[in-house]
């Protein structure tokens, strides 16, 4: 007699109480630092007139996404570690999955838009204000948010319309695609194929635009061959390039692969990298490499 699953249970990161408490303190500190760093960056961008430009407009959107990403998963994980409340309802798991995939998709598309912005800034500096207008910035930002939501709606509908009638223990600290698919008692092959194709097409398209943008930037630098051009270009694009490599690497390792390659311990580590450490590192990377941001942050802290 099979019954429909009404709730899922997260498998804890550790069964030892002392280890759980240490993990709780560690993840709470990381979460608070992430919130503080991104909120300060948002305040600096919104209040400093020197940062009212397309590049910082996109950076503000990135900081907002970096606030949302850990907020979707970390509070529930902290509750699991401290209170051992490991259950989540079916609808709660669905909504957590939807918003997480939406934010991850938005960040991928936003990093692609930021790569295009850096291409125009380096290769067409004189035409930059006319090409990358604030109207275009608003349209591109709205496009990334809309595409991320539609992409997440497709993935969530494919996963949560499956039959769940047996095991309900999710081998992860949040509702993600691979561990949820592994619990379905119906065939998932066709839906996995659709998920892989959609994720592959959208992800590879974003990756190609990013790579092509940086190839053109590299060719422009080599063609000019002027003193200090490498330092200027790296100061302009270095922070974004580091963030792109960090985020793309961890995201591709998690999602663009079949579910039979799912590994409990490896995927937990990778998911923590893009779910917790990347949002923490992004404001640090941008503030440490950018004098304007550092000056704006100093003014915010002094006030």
PDB file of C-alpha atoms in Angstrom:
ATOM      1  CA  UNK A   1       0.000   0.000   0.000  1.00  0.00           C
ATOM      2  CA  UNK A   2       1.672   3.174  -1.238  1.00  0.00           C
ATOM      3  CA  UNK A   3       0.657   6.548   0.158  1.00  0.00           C
ATOM      4  CA  UNK A   4       1.349  10.011  -1.251  1.00  0.00           C
ATOM      5  CA  UNK A   5       4.193  11.841   0.467  1.00  0.00           C
ATOM      6  CA  UNK A   6       2.909  14.907   2.367  1.00  0.00           C
ATOM      7  CA  UNK A   7       6.235  16.016   3.820  1.00  0.00           C
ATOM      8  CA  UNK A   8       9.953  15.524   3.363  1.00  0.00           C
ATOM      9  CA  UNK A   9      12.674  15.037   5.972  1.00  0.00           C
ATOM     10  CA  UNK A  10      16.137  16.554   5.631  1.00  0.00           C
ATOM     11  CA  UNK A  11      19.017  14.281   6.549  1.00  0.00           C
ATOM     12  CA  UNK A  12      21.039  16.207   9.139  1.00  0.00           C
ATOM     13  CA  UNK A  13      24.611  17.307   8.522  1.00  0.00           C
ATOM     14  CA  UNK A  14      25.624  15.482  11.710  1.00  0.00           C
ATOM     15  CA  UNK A  15      24.018  13.371  14.455  1.00  0.00           C
ATOM     16  CA  UNK A  16      26.466  14.412  17.194  1.00  0.00           C
ATOM     17  CA  UNK A  17      24.987  17.262  19.318  1.00  0.00           C
ATOM     18  CA  UNK A  18      28.346  18.991  19.827  1.00  0.00           C
ATOM     19  CA  UNK A  19      29.102  18.904  16.086  1.00  0.00           C
ATOM     20  CA  UNK A  20      25.623  20.219  15.290  1.00  0.00           C
ATOM     21  CA  UNK A  21      26.115  23.162  17.663  1.00  0.00           C
ATOM     22  CA  UNK A  22      29.517  24.011  16.160  1.00  0.00           C
ATOM     23  CA  UNK A  23      28.037  23.858  12.649  1.00  0.00           C
ATOM     24  CA  UNK A  24      25.122  26.029  13.778  1.00  0.00           C
ATOM     25  CA  UNK A  25      27.487  28.717  15.110  1.00  0.00           C
ATOM     26  CA  UNK A  26      29.699  28.541  11.985  1.00  0.00           C
ATOM     27  CA  UNK A  27      26.825  28.778   9.491  1.00  0.00           C
ATOM     28  CA  UNK A  28      25.069  31.483  11.527  1.00  0.00           C
ATOM     29  CA  UNK A  29      28.230  33.628  11.481  1.00  0.00           C
ATOM     30  CA  UNK A  30      28.648  33.060   7.712  1.00  0.00           C
ATOM     31  CA  UNK A  31      24.984  33.961   7.123  1.00  0.00           C
ATOM     32  CA  UNK A  32      25.167  37.132   9.246  1.00  0.00           C
ATOM     33  CA  UNK A  33      28.413  38.186   7.537  1.00  0.00           C
ATOM     34  CA  UNK A  34      26.790  37.608   4.131  1.00  0.00           C
ATOM     35  CA  UNK A  35      23.770  39.704   5.078  1.00  0.00           C
ATOM     36  CA  UNK A  36      25.931  42.505   6.495  1.00  0.00           C
ATOM     37  CA  UNK A  37      28.315  42.604   3.508  1.00  0.00           C
ATOM     38  CA  UNK A  38      25.613  42.674   0.837  1.00  0.00           C
ATOM     39  CA  UNK A  39      23.370  45.120   2.722  1.00  0.00           C
ATOM     40  CA  UNK A  40      26.292  47.534   3.167  1.00  0.00           C
ATOM     41  CA  UNK A  41      27.128  47.212  -0.528  1.00  0.00           C
ATOM     42  CA  UNK A  42      23.505  47.945  -1.482  1.00  0.00           C
ATOM     43  CA  UNK A  43      23.413  50.980   0.826  1.00  0.00           C
ATOM     44  CA  UNK A  44      26.718  52.263  -0.591  1.00  0.00           C
ATOM     45  CA  UNK A  45      25.518  51.892  -4.197  1.00  0.00           C
ATOM     46  CA  UNK A  46      22.137  53.523  -3.541  1.00  0.00           C
ATOM     47  CA  UNK A  47      23.436  56.477  -1.471  1.00  0.00           C
ATOM     48  CA  UNK A  48      26.707  57.366  -3.225  1.00  0.00           C
ATOM     49  CA  UNK A  49      26.215  59.417  -6.394  1.00  0.00           C
ATOM     50  CA  UNK A  50      29.613  58.268  -7.725  1.00  0.00           C
ATOM     51  CA  UNK A  51      28.215  54.728  -7.953  1.00  0.00           C
ATOM     52  CA  UNK A  52      25.082  55.626  -9.931  1.00  0.00           C
ATOM     53  CA  UNK A  53      26.290  53.995 -13.147  1.00  0.00           C
ATOM     54  CA  UNK A  54      25.327  50.853 -15.117  1.00  0.00           C
ATOM     55  CA  UNK A  55      28.137  48.734 -13.663  1.00  0.00           C
ATOM     56  CA  UNK A  56      27.087  49.435 -10.079  1.00  0.00           C
ATOM     57  CA  UNK A  57      23.411  49.116 -10.958  1.00  0.00           C
ATOM     58  CA  UNK A  58      24.082  45.518 -12.001  1.00  0.00           C
ATOM     59  CA  UNK A  59      26.292  45.004  -8.945  1.00  0.00           C
ATOM     60  CA  UNK A  60      23.381  46.131  -6.762  1.00  0.00           C
ATOM     61  CA  UNK A  61      21.160  43.531  -8.413  1.00  0.00           C
ATOM     62  CA  UNK A  62      23.850  40.900  -7.760  1.00  0.00           C
ATOM     63  CA  UNK A  63      23.987  41.882  -4.082  1.00  0.00           C
ATOM     64  CA  UNK A  64      20.195  41.591  -3.846  1.00  0.00           C
ATOM     65  CA  UNK A  65      20.340  38.071  -5.292  1.00  0.00           C
ATOM     66  CA  UNK A  66      23.172  37.234  -2.880  1.00  0.00           C
ATOM     67  CA  UNK A  67      20.868  38.257  -0.046  1.00  0.00           C
ATOM     68  CA  UNK A  68      18.026  36.082  -1.322  1.00  0.00           C
ATOM     69  CA  UNK A  69      19.994  32.911  -2.124  1.00  0.00           C
ATOM     70  CA  UNK A  70      21.159  31.989   1.417  1.00  0.00           C
ATOM     71  CA  UNK A  71      17.928  33.339   2.979  1.00  0.00           C
ATOM     72  CA  UNK A  72      15.957  30.706   1.058  1.00  0.00           C
ATOM     73  CA  UNK A  73      17.906  27.768   2.525  1.00  0.00           C
ATOM     74  CA  UNK A  74      20.077  28.714   5.512  1.00  0.00           C
ATOM     75  CA  UNK A  75      17.389  29.595   8.142  1.00  0.00           C
ATOM     76  CA  UNK A  76      15.775  26.164   7.693  1.00  0.00           C
ATOM     77  CA  UNK A  77      19.185  24.503   7.921  1.00  0.00           C
ATOM     78  CA  UNK A  78      19.965  26.406  11.135  1.00  0.00           C
ATOM     79  CA  UNK A  79      16.653  25.267  12.601  1.00  0.00           C
ATOM     80  CA  UNK A  80      17.500  21.683  11.675  1.00  0.00           C
ATOM     81  CA  UNK A  81      20.895  21.912  13.378  1.00  0.00           C
ATOM     82  CA  UNK A  82      19.665  23.590  16.564  1.00  0.00           C
ATOM     83  CA  UNK A  83      16.130  22.258  17.065  1.00  0.00           C
ATOM     84  CA  UNK A  84      16.331  19.033  15.039  1.00  0.00           C
ATOM     85  CA  UNK A  85      13.172  20.128  13.220  1.00  0.00           C
ATOM     86  CA  UNK A  86      14.012  18.327   9.994  1.00  0.00           C
ATOM     87  CA  UNK A  87      10.570  18.112   8.421  1.00  0.00           C
ATOM     88  CA  UNK A  88       9.319  20.338   5.607  1.00  0.00           C
ATOM     89  CA  UNK A  89       5.892  20.129   3.993  1.00  0.00           C
ATOM     90  CA  UNK A  90       5.481  19.179   0.350  1.00  0.00           C
ATOM     91  CA  UNK A  91       4.315  22.703  -0.526  1.00  0.00           C
ATOM     92  CA  UNK A  92       7.141  24.219   1.544  1.00  0.00           C
ATOM     93  CA  UNK A  93       9.678  22.116  -0.329  1.00  0.00           C
ATOM     94  CA  UNK A  94       8.093  23.129  -3.644  1.00  0.00           C
ATOM     95  CA  UNK A  95       8.322  26.853  -2.877  1.00  0.00           C
ATOM     96  CA  UNK A  96      11.871  26.563  -1.532  1.00  0.00           C
ATOM     97  CA  UNK A  97      12.894  24.739  -4.709  1.00  0.00           C
ATOM     98  CA  UNK A  98      11.151  27.285  -6.948  1.00  0.00           C
ATOM     99  CA  UNK A  99      12.740  30.363  -5.404  1.00  0.00           C
ATOM    100  CA  UNK A 100      16.196  28.789  -5.161  1.00  0.00           C
ATOM    101  CA  UNK A 101      16.288  27.741  -8.834  1.00  0.00           C
ATOM    102  CA  UNK A 102      14.894  31.164  -9.790  1.00  0.00           C
ATOM    103  CA  UNK A 103      17.645  33.023  -7.913  1.00  0.00           C
ATOM    104  CA  UNK A 104      20.394  30.750  -9.296  1.00  0.00           C
ATOM    105  CA  UNK A 105      19.097  31.285 -12.847  1.00  0.00           C
ATOM    106  CA  UNK A 106      18.817  35.040 -12.356  1.00  0.00           C
ATOM    107  CA  UNK A 107      22.406  35.209 -11.124  1.00  0.00           C
ATOM    108  CA  UNK A 108      23.702  33.284 -14.144  1.00  0.00           C
ATOM    109  CA  UNK A 109      21.913  35.625 -16.561  1.00  0.00           C
ATOM    110  CA  UNK A 110      22.935  38.707 -14.564  1.00  0.00           C
ATOM    111  CA  UNK A 111      26.614  37.723 -14.662  1.00  0.00           C
ATOM    112  CA  UNK A 112      26.238  37.378 -18.446  1.00  0.00           C
ATOM    113  CA  UNK A 113      24.770  40.883 -18.696  1.00  0.00           C
ATOM    114  CA  UNK A 114      27.627  42.200 -16.552  1.00  0.00           C
ATOM    115  CA  UNK A 115      30.135  40.564 -18.935  1.00  0.00           C
ATOM    116  CA  UNK A 116      28.502  42.396 -21.862  1.00  0.00           C
ATOM    117  CA  UNK A 117      28.662  45.639 -19.858  1.00  0.00           C
ATOM    118  CA  UNK A 118      32.422  45.151 -19.303  1.00  0.00           C
ATOM    119  CA  UNK A 119      32.894  44.400 -23.033  1.00  0.00           C
ATOM    120  CA  UNK A 120      31.275  47.691 -24.034  1.00  0.00           C
ATOM    121  CA  UNK A 121      33.228  49.601 -21.360  1.00  0.00           C
ATOM    122  CA  UNK A 122      36.607  48.279 -22.586  1.00  0.00           C
ATOM    123  CA  UNK A 123      36.030  47.965 -26.335  1.00  0.00           C
ATOM    124  CA  UNK A 124      33.759  51.001 -26.912  1.00  0.00           C
ATOM    125  CA  UNK A 125      34.563  53.422 -24.069  1.00  0.00           C
ATOM    126  CA  UNK A 126      33.504  56.568 -25.936  1.00  0.00           C
ATOM    127  CA  UNK A 127      30.125  55.103 -26.934  1.00  0.00           C
ATOM    128  CA  UNK A 128      29.568  53.394 -23.568  1.00  0.00           C
ATOM    129  CA  UNK A 129      27.130  55.997 -22.115  1.00  0.00           C
ATOM    130  CA  UNK A 130      24.960  55.924 -25.245  1.00  0.00           C
ATOM    131  CA  UNK A 131      24.993  52.115 -25.671  1.00  0.00           C
ATOM    132  CA  UNK A 132      24.507  51.088 -22.031  1.00  0.00           C
ATOM    133  CA  UNK A 133      21.840  53.606 -21.029  1.00  0.00           C
ATOM    134  CA  UNK A 134      19.907  53.340 -17.784  1.00  0.00           C
ATOM    135  CA  UNK A 135      16.817  52.389 -19.801  1.00  0.00           C
ATOM    136  CA  UNK A 136      18.707  49.443 -21.315  1.00  0.00           C
ATOM    137  CA  UNK A 137      20.024  48.520 -17.854  1.00  0.00           C
ATOM    138  CA  UNK A 138      16.481  48.396 -16.458  1.00  0.00           C
ATOM    139  CA  UNK A 139      15.307  46.282 -19.414  1.00  0.00           C
ATOM    140  CA  UNK A 140      18.219  43.859 -19.049  1.00  0.00           C
ATOM    141  CA  UNK A 141      17.658  43.544 -15.291  1.00  0.00           C
ATOM    142  CA  UNK A 142      13.936  42.885 -15.788  1.00  0.00           C
ATOM    143  CA  UNK A 143      14.806  40.341 -18.488  1.00  0.00           C
ATOM    144  CA  UNK A 144      17.155  38.425 -16.158  1.00  0.00           C
ATOM    145  CA  UNK A 145      14.532  38.307 -13.388  1.00  0.00           C
ATOM    146  CA  UNK A 146      11.744  37.241 -15.774  1.00  0.00           C
ATOM    147  CA  UNK A 147      13.884  34.568 -17.460  1.00  0.00           C
ATOM    148  CA  UNK A 148      14.992  33.203 -14.081  1.00  0.00           C
ATOM    149  CA  UNK A 149      11.391  32.939 -12.862  1.00  0.00           C
ATOM    150  CA  UNK A 150      10.174  31.248 -16.061  1.00  0.00           C
ATOM    151  CA  UNK A 151      13.094  28.828 -16.032  1.00  0.00           C
ATOM    152  CA  UNK A 152      12.374  27.953 -12.391  1.00  0.00           C
ATOM    153  CA  UNK A 153       8.664  27.512 -13.101  1.00  0.00           C
ATOM    154  CA  UNK A 154       9.499  24.952 -15.805  1.00  0.00           C
ATOM    155  CA  UNK A 155      11.961  23.026 -13.616  1.00  0.00           C
ATOM    156  CA  UNK A 156       9.665  23.035 -10.570  1.00  0.00           C
ATOM    157  CA  UNK A 157       6.666  21.832 -12.568  1.00  0.00           C
ATOM    158  CA  UNK A 158       8.734  19.001 -14.060  1.00  0.00           C
ATOM    159  CA  UNK A 159      10.018  17.852 -10.652  1.00  0.00           C
ATOM    160  CA  UNK A 160       6.998  18.270  -8.378  1.00  0.00           C
ATOM    161  CA  UNK A 161       4.366  16.797 -10.727  1.00  0.00           C
ATOM    162  CA  UNK A 162       6.128  13.426 -10.343  1.00  0.00           C
ATOM    163  CA  UNK A 163       4.714  10.785  -8.002  1.00  0.00           C
ATOM    164  CA  UNK A 164       6.204  10.634  -4.498  1.00  0.00           C
ATOM    165  CA  UNK A 165       4.856   7.639  -2.641  1.00  0.00           C
ATOM    166  CA  UNK A 166       7.753   5.982  -0.824  1.00  0.00           C
ATOM    167  CA  UNK A 167      10.917   7.311   0.811  1.00  0.00           C
ATOM    168  CA  UNK A 168      10.845  10.954   1.856  1.00  0.00           C
ATOM    169  CA  UNK A 169      14.340  11.590   3.264  1.00  0.00           C
ATOM    170  CA  UNK A 170      16.138  14.293   1.263  1.00  0.00           C
ATOM    171  CA  UNK A 171      19.892  13.724   1.260  1.00  0.00           C
ATOM    172  CA  UNK A 172      20.595  17.445   1.418  1.00  0.00           C
ATOM    173  CA  UNK A 173      19.913  20.422   3.700  1.00  0.00           C
ATOM    174  CA  UNK A 174      17.428  21.995   1.259  1.00  0.00           C
ATOM    175  CA  UNK A 175      15.070  20.954  -1.550  1.00  0.00           C
ATOM    176  CA  UNK A 176      17.249  20.642  -4.647  1.00  0.00           C
ATOM    177  CA  UNK A 177      16.635  18.958  -8.000  1.00  0.00           C
ATOM    178  CA  UNK A 178      18.907  15.848  -7.772  1.00  0.00           C
ATOM    179  CA  UNK A 179      17.941  14.657  -4.248  1.00  0.00           C
ATOM    180  CA  UNK A 180      14.207  15.292  -4.823  1.00  0.00           C
ATOM    181  CA  UNK A 181      14.257  13.443  -8.168  1.00  0.00           C
ATOM    182  CA  UNK A 182      15.935  10.507  -6.423  1.00  0.00           C
ATOM    183  CA  UNK A 183      12.843  10.109  -4.165  1.00  0.00           C
ATOM    184  CA  UNK A 184      10.282   9.839  -6.960  1.00  0.00           C
ATOM    185  CA  UNK A 185       8.612   6.453  -7.414  1.00  0.00           C
ATOM    186  CA  UNK A 186       7.844   7.154 -11.092  1.00  0.00           C
ATOM    187  CA  UNK A 187      10.180   7.216 -14.074  1.00  0.00           C
ATOM    188  CA  UNK A 188      12.248  10.410 -14.179  1.00  0.00           C
ATOM    189  CA  UNK A 189      14.347   9.768 -17.293  1.00  0.00           C
ATOM    190  CA  UNK A 190      12.334  11.892 -19.744  1.00  0.00           C
ATOM    191  CA  UNK A 191      12.015  14.793 -17.309  1.00  0.00           C
ATOM    192  CA  UNK A 192      15.685  14.622 -16.434  1.00  0.00           C
ATOM    193  CA  UNK A 193      16.440  14.864 -20.137  1.00  0.00           C
ATOM    194  CA  UNK A 194      14.252  17.976 -20.493  1.00  0.00           C
ATOM    195  CA  UNK A 195      15.874  19.553 -17.408  1.00  0.00           C
ATOM    196  CA  UNK A 196      19.364  18.804 -18.732  1.00  0.00           C
ATOM    197  CA  UNK A 197      18.538  20.158 -22.212  1.00  0.00           C
ATOM    198  CA  UNK A 198      16.948  23.376 -20.913  1.00  0.00           C
ATOM    199  CA  UNK A 199      19.684  23.947 -18.328  1.00  0.00           C
ATOM    200  CA  UNK A 200      22.337  23.069 -20.899  1.00  0.00           C
ATOM    201  CA  UNK A 201      20.969  25.417 -23.577  1.00  0.00           C
ATOM    202  CA  UNK A 202      20.435  28.364 -21.226  1.00  0.00           C
ATOM    203  CA  UNK A 203      23.654  27.771 -19.290  1.00  0.00           C
ATOM    204  CA  UNK A 204      25.812  27.228 -22.365  1.00  0.00           C
ATOM    205  CA  UNK A 205      24.283  30.292 -24.089  1.00  0.00           C
ATOM    206  CA  UNK A 206      25.092  32.444 -21.052  1.00  0.00           C
ATOM    207  CA  UNK A 207      28.571  30.933 -20.870  1.00  0.00           C
ATOM    208  CA  UNK A 208      29.222  31.563 -24.600  1.00  0.00           C
ATOM    209  CA  UNK A 209      28.171  35.226 -24.327  1.00  0.00           C
ATOM    210  CA  UNK A 210      30.451  35.644 -21.304  1.00  0.00           C
ATOM    211  CA  UNK A 211      33.422  33.929 -22.970  1.00  0.00           C
ATOM    212  CA  UNK A 212      32.967  35.837 -26.249  1.00  0.00           C
ATOM    213  CA  UNK A 213      32.785  39.131 -24.330  1.00  0.00           C
ATOM    214  CA  UNK A 214      36.083  38.400 -22.616  1.00  0.00           C
ATOM    215  CA  UNK A 215      37.703  37.199 -25.851  1.00  0.00           C
ATOM    216  CA  UNK A 216      36.853  40.555 -27.450  1.00  0.00           C
ATOM    217  CA  UNK A 217      38.185  42.328 -24.350  1.00  0.00           C
ATOM    218  CA  UNK A 218      41.449  40.349 -24.607  1.00  0.00           C
ATOM    219  CA  UNK A 219      41.787  41.105 -28.337  1.00  0.00           C
ATOM    220  CA  UNK A 220      41.164  44.798 -27.693  1.00  0.00           C
ATOM    221  CA  UNK A 221      43.874  44.854 -25.013  1.00  0.00           C
ATOM    222  CA  UNK A 222      46.372  43.104 -27.304  1.00  0.00           C
ATOM    223  CA  UNK A 223      45.546  45.467 -30.188  1.00  0.00           C
ATOM    224  CA  UNK A 224      46.130  48.620 -28.118  1.00  0.00           C
ATOM    225  CA  UNK A 225      49.322  47.381 -26.436  1.00  0.00           C
ATOM    226  CA  UNK A 226      49.634  50.618 -24.480  1.00  0.00           C
ATOM    227  CA  UNK A 227      51.425  51.039 -21.125  1.00  0.00           C
ATOM    228  CA  UNK A 228      49.281  50.136 -18.128  1.00  0.00           C
ATOM    229  CA  UNK A 229      46.461  48.711 -20.289  1.00  0.00           C
ATOM    230  CA  UNK A 230      46.659  45.269 -18.616  1.00  0.00           C
ATOM    231  CA  UNK A 231      46.379  46.744 -15.129  1.00  0.00           C
ATOM    232  CA  UNK A 232      43.488  48.994 -16.150  1.00  0.00           C
ATOM    233  CA  UNK A 233      41.612  46.155 -17.859  1.00  0.00           C
ATOM    234  CA  UNK A 234      42.109  43.774 -14.936  1.00  0.00           C
ATOM    235  CA  UNK A 235      40.932  46.421 -12.469  1.00  0.00           C
ATOM    236  CA  UNK A 236      37.836  46.886 -14.649  1.00  0.00           C
ATOM    237  CA  UNK A 237      37.056  43.198 -15.292  1.00  0.00           C
ATOM    238  CA  UNK A 238      39.020  41.211 -12.705  1.00  0.00           C
ATOM    239  CA  UNK A 239      36.392  41.162  -9.961  1.00  0.00           C
ATOM    240  CA  UNK A 240      33.630  40.071 -12.337  1.00  0.00           C
ATOM    241  CA  UNK A 241      35.833  37.379 -13.882  1.00  0.00           C
ATOM    242  CA  UNK A 242      36.653  35.896 -10.453  1.00  0.00           C
ATOM    243  CA  UNK A 243      32.959  35.843  -9.474  1.00  0.00           C
ATOM    244  CA  UNK A 244      31.979  34.253 -12.813  1.00  0.00           C
ATOM    245  CA  UNK A 245      34.535  31.437 -12.444  1.00  0.00           C
ATOM    246  CA  UNK A 246      33.492  30.745  -8.849  1.00  0.00           C
ATOM    247  CA  UNK A 247      29.750  30.744  -9.500  1.00  0.00           C
ATOM    248  CA  UNK A 248      29.734  28.945 -12.862  1.00  0.00           C
ATOM    249  CA  UNK A 249      32.056  26.210 -11.650  1.00  0.00           C
ATOM    250  CA  UNK A 250      29.975  25.284  -8.611  1.00  0.00           C
ATOM    251  CA  UNK A 251      26.609  25.646 -10.385  1.00  0.00           C
ATOM    252  CA  UNK A 252      27.568  23.501 -13.390  1.00  0.00           C
ATOM    253  CA  UNK A 253      28.954  20.791 -11.080  1.00  0.00           C
ATOM    254  CA  UNK A 254      25.592  20.710  -9.255  1.00  0.00           C
ATOM    255  CA  UNK A 255      22.953  20.914 -11.997  1.00  0.00           C
ATOM    256  CA  UNK A 256      24.300  20.118 -15.474  1.00  0.00           C
ATOM    257  CA  UNK A 257      24.644  16.345 -15.034  1.00  0.00           C
ATOM    258  CA  UNK A 258      22.417  13.245 -14.701  1.00  0.00           C
ATOM    259  CA  UNK A 259      20.996  12.305 -11.287  1.00  0.00           C
ATOM    260  CA  UNK A 260      22.789   8.914 -11.203  1.00  0.00           C
ATOM    261  CA  UNK A 261      26.055  10.820 -10.706  1.00  0.00           C
ATOM    262  CA  UNK A 262      24.649  12.390  -7.518  1.00  0.00           C
ATOM    263  CA  UNK A 263      27.069  12.072  -4.602  1.00  0.00           C
ATOM    264  CA  UNK A 264      25.864  12.923  -1.094  1.00  0.00           C
ATOM    265  CA  UNK A 265      29.052  14.268   0.460  1.00  0.00           C
ATOM    266  CA  UNK A 266      30.485  15.935  -2.670  1.00  0.00           C
ATOM    267  CA  UNK A 267      27.228  17.663  -3.566  1.00  0.00           C
ATOM    268  CA  UNK A 268      26.770  18.994  -0.041  1.00  0.00           C
ATOM    269  CA  UNK A 269      30.194  20.635  -0.216  1.00  0.00           C
ATOM    270  CA  UNK A 270      29.565  22.069  -3.709  1.00  0.00           C
ATOM    271  CA  UNK A 271      26.095  23.338  -2.790  1.00  0.00           C
ATOM    272  CA  UNK A 272      27.509  25.101   0.271  1.00  0.00           C
ATOM    273  CA  UNK A 273      30.099  26.774  -1.974  1.00  0.00           C
ATOM    274  CA  UNK A 274      27.545  28.438  -4.267  1.00  0.00           C
ATOM    275  CA  UNK A 275      24.746  28.670  -1.683  1.00  0.00           C
ATOM    276  CA  UNK A 276      26.707  30.195   1.203  1.00  0.00           C
ATOM    277  CA  UNK A 277      30.321  31.074   0.392  1.00  0.00           C
ATOM    278  CA  UNK A 278      29.784  32.684  -3.019  1.00  0.00           C
ATOM    279  CA  UNK A 279      27.234  35.240  -1.681  1.00  0.00           C
ATOM    280  CA  UNK A 280      29.681  35.940   1.158  1.00  0.00           C
ATOM    281  CA  UNK A 281      32.697  36.382  -1.138  1.00  0.00           C
ATOM    282  CA  UNK A 282      31.035  38.496  -3.851  1.00  0.00           C
ATOM    283  CA  UNK A 283      30.887  41.788  -1.877  1.00  0.00           C
ATOM    284  CA  UNK A 284      34.393  41.130  -0.531  1.00  0.00           C
ATOM    285  CA  UNK A 285      35.814  40.538  -4.028  1.00  0.00           C
ATOM    286  CA  UNK A 286      34.179  43.651  -5.477  1.00  0.00           C
ATOM    287  CA  UNK A 287      35.012  45.928  -2.538  1.00  0.00           C
ATOM    288  CA  UNK A 288      38.657  44.835  -2.234  1.00  0.00           C
ATOM    289  CA  UNK A 289      39.366  45.397  -5.932  1.00  0.00           C
ATOM    290  CA  UNK A 290      37.447  48.632  -6.404  1.00  0.00           C
ATOM    291  CA  UNK A 291      38.594  51.961  -4.940  1.00  0.00           C
ATOM    292  CA  UNK A 292      35.224  53.654  -5.537  1.00  0.00           C
ATOM    293  CA  UNK A 293      33.361  50.912  -3.663  1.00  0.00           C
ATOM    294  CA  UNK A 294      35.883  50.983  -0.812  1.00  0.00           C
ATOM    295  CA  UNK A 295      35.492  54.760  -0.442  1.00  0.00           C
ATOM    296  CA  UNK A 296      31.686  54.458  -0.525  1.00  0.00           C
ATOM    297  CA  UNK A 297      31.745  51.684   2.104  1.00  0.00           C
ATOM    298  CA  UNK A 298      33.995  53.801   4.344  1.00  0.00           C
ATOM    299  CA  UNK A 299      31.479  56.652   4.103  1.00  0.00           C
ATOM    300  CA  UNK A 300      28.599  54.282   4.958  1.00  0.00           C
ATOM    301  CA  UNK A 301      30.477  52.849   7.977  1.00  0.00           C
ATOM    302  CA  UNK A 302      31.474  56.326   9.202  1.00  0.00           C
ATOM    303  CA  UNK A 303      27.825  57.415   9.087  1.00  0.00           C
TER     304      UNK A 303
END
